[in-house]
């Protein structure tokens, strides 16, 4: 998957997932609703062709290790 496939907010959600945060914790951190986080997670899964949350986490961790860290904001 290419960087252009996700908006910055979805990269941010993926990075927080990779850091081990739950949807609720992500919502609290970003001051958005849990439902909004769930929507972002579903969009990420659809855009990247992943069926499970764990695939997003693995992808974000791999991306971070290849780039030297999470995406800059």
Short mmCIF file of N, CA, C and O in Angstrom, two decimals:
data_model
loop_
_atom_site.label_atom_id
_atom_site.label_comp_id
_atom_site.label_asym_id
_atom_site.label_seq_id
_atom_site.Cartn_x
_atom_site.Cartn_y
_atom_site.Cartn_z
N UNK A 1 0.82 -1.20 0.00
CA UNK A 1 0.00 0.00 0.00
C UNK A 1 0.86 1.26 0.00
O UNK A 1 1.89 1.31 0.64
N UNK A 2 0.41 2.25 -0.68
CA UNK A 2 1.18 3.48 -0.85
C UNK A 2 0.69 4.56 0.11
O UNK A 2 -0.46 4.57 0.50
N UNK A 3 1.59 5.45 0.46
CA UNK A 3 1.29 6.51 1.42
C UNK A 3 0.07 7.32 1.01
O UNK A 3 -0.71 7.74 1.84
N UNK A 4 -0.11 7.55 -0.27
CA UNK A 4 -1.20 8.39 -0.76
C UNK A 4 -2.56 7.75 -0.55
O UNK A 4 -3.57 8.41 -0.73
N UNK A 5 -2.62 6.49 -0.16
CA UNK A 5 -3.92 5.83 -0.02
C UNK A 5 -4.67 6.23 1.24
O UNK A 5 -5.85 6.00 1.33
N UNK A 6 -3.99 6.81 2.23
CA UNK A 6 -4.64 7.19 3.49
C UNK A 6 -4.42 8.66 3.80
O UNK A 6 -3.33 9.18 3.61
N UNK A 7 -5.47 9.31 4.32
CA UNK A 7 -5.26 10.68 4.81
C UNK A 7 -4.43 10.67 6.10
O UNK A 7 -4.31 9.64 6.77
N UNK A 8 -3.90 11.81 6.47
CA UNK A 8 -3.06 11.93 7.66
C UNK A 8 -3.76 11.38 8.89
O UNK A 8 -3.16 10.67 9.69
N UNK A 9 -5.04 11.68 9.07
CA UNK A 9 -5.77 11.22 10.26
C UNK A 9 -5.78 9.70 10.34
O UNK A 9 -5.64 9.13 11.42
N UNK A 10 -5.93 9.02 9.22
CA UNK A 10 -5.95 7.56 9.24
C UNK A 10 -4.56 6.99 9.53
O UNK A 10 -4.45 5.96 10.20
N UNK A 11 -3.51 7.66 9.05
CA UNK A 11 -2.17 7.24 9.45
C UNK A 11 -2.01 7.41 10.96
O UNK A 11 -1.42 6.56 11.63
N UNK A 12 -2.52 8.49 11.49
CA UNK A 12 -2.43 8.75 12.94
C UNK A 12 -3.16 7.66 13.72
O UNK A 12 -2.62 7.14 14.71
N UNK A 13 -4.34 7.28 13.29
CA UNK A 13 -5.11 6.21 13.93
C UNK A 13 -4.30 4.90 13.87
O UNK A 13 -4.17 4.20 14.87
N UNK A 14 -3.75 4.58 12.71
CA UNK A 14 -2.97 3.34 12.57
C UNK A 14 -1.76 3.34 13.50
O UNK A 14 -1.46 2.32 14.13
N UNK A 15 -1.09 4.48 13.61
CA UNK A 15 0.07 4.57 14.50
C UNK A 15 -0.33 4.37 15.95
O UNK A 15 0.37 3.70 16.72
N UNK A 16 -1.47 4.93 16.35
CA UNK A 16 -1.93 4.76 17.73
C UNK A 16 -2.37 3.32 17.99
O UNK A 16 -2.15 2.78 19.08
N UNK A 17 -2.94 2.68 16.97
CA UNK A 17 -3.28 1.26 17.10
C UNK A 17 -2.01 0.45 17.31
O UNK A 17 -1.96 -0.44 18.16
N UNK A 18 -0.97 0.78 16.53
CA UNK A 18 0.30 0.06 16.63
C UNK A 18 0.95 0.29 17.99
O UNK A 18 1.71 -0.56 18.47
N UNK A 19 0.64 1.41 18.62
CA UNK A 19 1.17 1.70 19.96
C UNK A 19 0.38 0.95 21.04
O UNK A 19 0.71 1.05 22.21
N UNK A 20 -0.65 0.21 20.63
CA UNK A 20 -1.39 -0.63 21.56
C UNK A 20 -2.64 0.00 22.14
O UNK A 20 -3.26 -0.57 23.04
N UNK A 21 -3.06 1.16 21.61
CA UNK A 21 -4.24 1.81 22.15
C UNK A 21 -5.52 1.17 21.61
O UNK A 21 -5.56 0.73 20.46
N UNK A 22 -6.54 1.13 22.45
CA UNK A 22 -7.86 0.66 22.04
C UNK A 22 -8.57 1.79 21.30
O UNK A 22 -8.15 2.95 21.35
N UNK A 23 -9.69 1.46 20.67
CA UNK A 23 -10.48 2.50 19.99
C UNK A 23 -10.89 3.58 20.98
O UNK A 23 -10.84 4.77 20.67
N UNK A 24 -11.28 3.19 22.16
CA UNK A 24 -11.70 4.17 23.17
C UNK A 24 -10.54 5.08 23.58
O UNK A 24 -10.70 6.29 23.71
N UNK A 25 -9.38 4.49 23.78
CA UNK A 25 -8.20 5.29 24.15
C UNK A 25 -7.79 6.23 23.02
O UNK A 25 -7.40 7.38 23.27
N UNK A 26 -7.89 5.76 21.79
CA UNK A 26 -7.59 6.62 20.64
C UNK A 26 -8.57 7.79 20.59
O UNK A 26 -8.18 8.94 20.40
N UNK A 27 -9.84 7.49 20.80
CA UNK A 27 -10.87 8.54 20.80
C UNK A 27 -10.58 9.59 21.87
O UNK A 27 -10.66 10.80 21.60
N UNK A 28 -10.21 9.14 23.04
CA UNK A 28 -9.89 10.08 24.12
C UNK A 28 -8.66 10.91 23.77
O UNK A 28 -8.63 12.12 24.00
N UNK A 29 -7.65 10.29 23.22
CA UNK A 29 -6.40 10.98 22.87
C UNK A 29 -6.65 12.05 21.81
O UNK A 29 -6.09 13.14 21.86
N UNK A 30 -7.49 11.72 20.81
CA UNK A 30 -7.71 12.63 19.69
C UNK A 30 -8.94 13.53 19.87
O UNK A 30 -9.24 14.34 18.99
N UNK A 31 -9.64 13.34 20.98
CA UNK A 31 -10.85 14.10 21.30
C UNK A 31 -11.88 13.96 20.16
O UNK A 31 -12.36 14.94 19.58
N UNK A 32 -12.17 12.70 19.83
CA UNK A 32 -13.21 12.36 18.87
C UNK A 32 -14.02 11.22 19.47
O UNK A 32 -13.63 10.65 20.50
N UNK A 33 -15.13 10.88 18.86
CA UNK A 33 -15.95 9.80 19.41
C UNK A 33 -15.36 8.43 19.07
O UNK A 33 -14.62 8.28 18.09
N UNK A 34 -15.72 7.45 19.89
CA UNK A 34 -15.28 6.08 19.63
C UNK A 34 -15.82 5.62 18.28
O UNK A 34 -15.13 4.92 17.53
N UNK A 35 -17.04 6.03 17.95
CA UNK A 35 -17.64 5.66 16.66
C UNK A 35 -16.84 6.21 15.48
O UNK A 35 -16.68 5.55 14.46
N UNK A 36 -16.32 7.42 15.65
CA UNK A 36 -15.48 8.01 14.59
C UNK A 36 -14.21 7.20 14.42
O UNK A 36 -13.78 6.94 13.28
N UNK A 37 -13.62 6.76 15.52
CA UNK A 37 -12.42 5.92 15.43
C UNK A 37 -12.77 4.62 14.71
O UNK A 37 -12.04 4.18 13.82
N UNK A 38 -13.90 4.01 15.07
CA UNK A 38 -14.31 2.77 14.42
C UNK A 38 -14.48 2.97 12.92
O UNK A 38 -14.08 2.10 12.12
N UNK A 39 -15.03 4.11 12.53
CA UNK A 39 -15.19 4.41 11.10
C UNK A 39 -13.83 4.52 10.42
O UNK A 39 -13.64 3.98 9.32
N UNK A 40 -12.90 5.22 11.06
CA UNK A 40 -11.55 5.34 10.50
C UNK A 40 -10.90 3.96 10.35
O UNK A 40 -10.29 3.66 9.32
N UNK A 41 -11.03 3.13 11.38
CA UNK A 41 -10.45 1.78 11.33
C UNK A 41 -11.05 0.99 10.16
O UNK A 41 -10.32 0.34 9.40
N UNK A 42 -12.35 1.08 9.99
CA UNK A 42 -13.01 0.37 8.88
C UNK A 42 -12.54 0.92 7.53
O UNK A 42 -12.31 0.15 6.60
N UNK A 43 -12.37 2.23 7.42
CA UNK A 43 -11.86 2.82 6.18
C UNK A 43 -10.44 2.34 5.88
O UNK A 43 -10.11 2.02 4.73
N UNK A 44 -9.61 2.29 6.92
CA UNK A 44 -8.23 1.81 6.74
C UNK A 44 -8.24 0.37 6.25
O UNK A 44 -7.53 0.03 5.30
N UNK A 45 -9.05 -0.47 6.89
CA UNK A 45 -9.11 -1.88 6.49
C UNK A 45 -9.55 -2.02 5.03
O UNK A 45 -8.97 -2.79 4.27
N UNK A 46 -10.56 -1.23 4.65
CA UNK A 46 -11.05 -1.28 3.27
C UNK A 46 -10.00 -0.80 2.28
O UNK A 46 -9.71 -1.46 1.27
N UNK A 47 -9.40 0.35 2.56
CA UNK A 47 -8.42 0.94 1.63
C UNK A 47 -7.18 0.07 1.45
O UNK A 47 -6.61 0.01 0.37
N UNK A 48 -6.76 -0.59 2.53
CA UNK A 48 -5.54 -1.40 2.45
C UNK A 48 -5.83 -2.87 2.17
O UNK A 48 -4.91 -3.67 2.04
N UNK A 49 -7.11 -3.23 2.12
CA UNK A 49 -7.49 -4.60 1.82
C UNK A 49 -7.25 -5.56 2.97
O UNK A 49 -6.99 -6.74 2.75
N UNK A 50 -7.33 -5.05 4.19
CA UNK A 50 -7.11 -5.88 5.37
C UNK A 50 -8.44 -6.29 5.98
O UNK A 50 -9.37 -5.49 6.04
N UNK A 51 -8.50 -7.51 6.48
CA UNK A 51 -9.72 -7.99 7.12
C UNK A 51 -9.72 -7.84 8.63
O UNK A 51 -10.77 -7.87 9.24
N UNK A 52 -8.53 -7.70 9.20
CA UNK A 52 -8.43 -7.68 10.66
C UNK A 52 -7.62 -6.49 11.14
O UNK A 52 -6.69 -6.04 10.48
N UNK A 53 -7.96 -6.05 12.34
CA UNK A 53 -7.25 -4.95 13.00
C UNK A 53 -5.76 -5.27 13.15
O UNK A 53 -4.91 -4.40 12.97
N UNK A 54 -5.46 -6.53 13.44
CA UNK A 54 -4.06 -6.94 13.63
C UNK A 54 -3.22 -6.68 12.39
O UNK A 54 -2.03 -6.39 12.48
N UNK A 55 -3.82 -6.77 11.20
CA UNK A 55 -3.09 -6.49 9.96
C UNK A 55 -2.70 -5.02 9.88
O UNK A 55 -1.63 -4.68 9.39
N UNK A 56 -3.60 -4.14 10.35
CA UNK A 56 -3.28 -2.70 10.37
C UNK A 56 -2.10 -2.46 11.30
O UNK A 56 -1.17 -1.72 10.97
N UNK A 57 -2.14 -3.08 12.47
CA UNK A 57 -1.07 -2.91 13.45
C UNK A 57 0.26 -3.38 12.86
O UNK A 57 1.27 -2.67 12.93
N UNK A 58 0.26 -4.56 12.25
CA UNK A 58 1.49 -5.09 11.65
C UNK A 58 1.99 -4.18 10.54
O UNK A 58 3.19 -3.90 10.44
N UNK A 59 1.08 -3.67 9.72
CA UNK A 59 1.44 -2.77 8.63
C UNK A 59 2.05 -1.47 9.18
O UNK A 59 3.07 -1.00 8.69
N UNK A 60 1.41 -0.90 10.21
CA UNK A 60 1.91 0.35 10.80
C UNK A 60 3.28 0.15 11.44
O UNK A 60 4.16 1.00 11.31
N UNK A 61 3.47 -0.97 12.11
CA UNK A 61 4.77 -1.25 12.73
C UNK A 61 5.85 -1.44 11.67
O UNK A 61 6.97 -0.94 11.81
N UNK A 62 5.51 -2.13 10.60
CA UNK A 62 6.46 -2.34 9.51
C UNK A 62 6.81 -1.01 8.85
O UNK A 62 7.98 -0.72 8.58
N UNK A 63 5.82 -0.19 8.61
CA UNK A 63 6.03 1.12 8.00
C UNK A 63 6.91 1.99 8.88
O UNK A 63 7.84 2.64 8.41
N UNK A 64 6.66 1.96 10.19
CA UNK A 64 7.46 2.75 11.13
C UNK A 64 8.91 2.28 11.15
O UNK A 64 9.83 3.09 11.18
N UNK A 65 9.13 0.97 11.11
CA UNK A 65 10.50 0.46 11.15
C UNK A 65 11.24 0.76 9.84
O UNK A 65 12.44 1.00 9.85
N UNK A 66 10.52 0.78 8.73
CA UNK A 66 11.16 1.09 7.45
C UNK A 66 11.40 2.58 7.26
O UNK A 66 12.32 2.97 6.55
N UNK A 67 10.59 3.41 7.91
CA UNK A 67 10.73 4.87 7.77
C UNK A 67 11.50 5.49 8.92
O UNK A 67 11.66 6.70 8.95
N UNK A 68 11.86 4.70 9.89
CA UNK A 68 12.56 5.25 11.04
C UNK A 68 11.64 5.86 12.07
O UNK A 68 12.07 6.52 13.00
N UNK A 69 10.35 5.64 11.94
CA UNK A 69 9.40 6.16 12.92
C UNK A 69 8.05 6.40 12.31
O UNK A 69 7.85 6.20 11.12
N UNK A 70 7.08 6.80 13.13
CA UNK A 70 5.73 7.04 12.61
C UNK A 70 5.73 8.25 11.67
O UNK A 70 6.66 9.04 11.66
N UNK A 71 4.65 8.37 10.91
CA UNK A 71 4.53 9.49 9.98
C UNK A 71 4.51 10.80 10.73
O UNK A 71 3.85 10.93 11.76
N UNK A 72 5.21 11.80 10.22
CA UNK A 72 5.19 13.12 10.86
C UNK A 72 3.83 13.77 10.68
O UNK A 72 3.17 13.55 9.68
N UNK A 73 3.41 14.56 11.62
CA UNK A 73 2.11 15.25 11.55
C UNK A 73 2.35 16.72 11.41
O UNK A 73 3.12 17.31 12.03
#
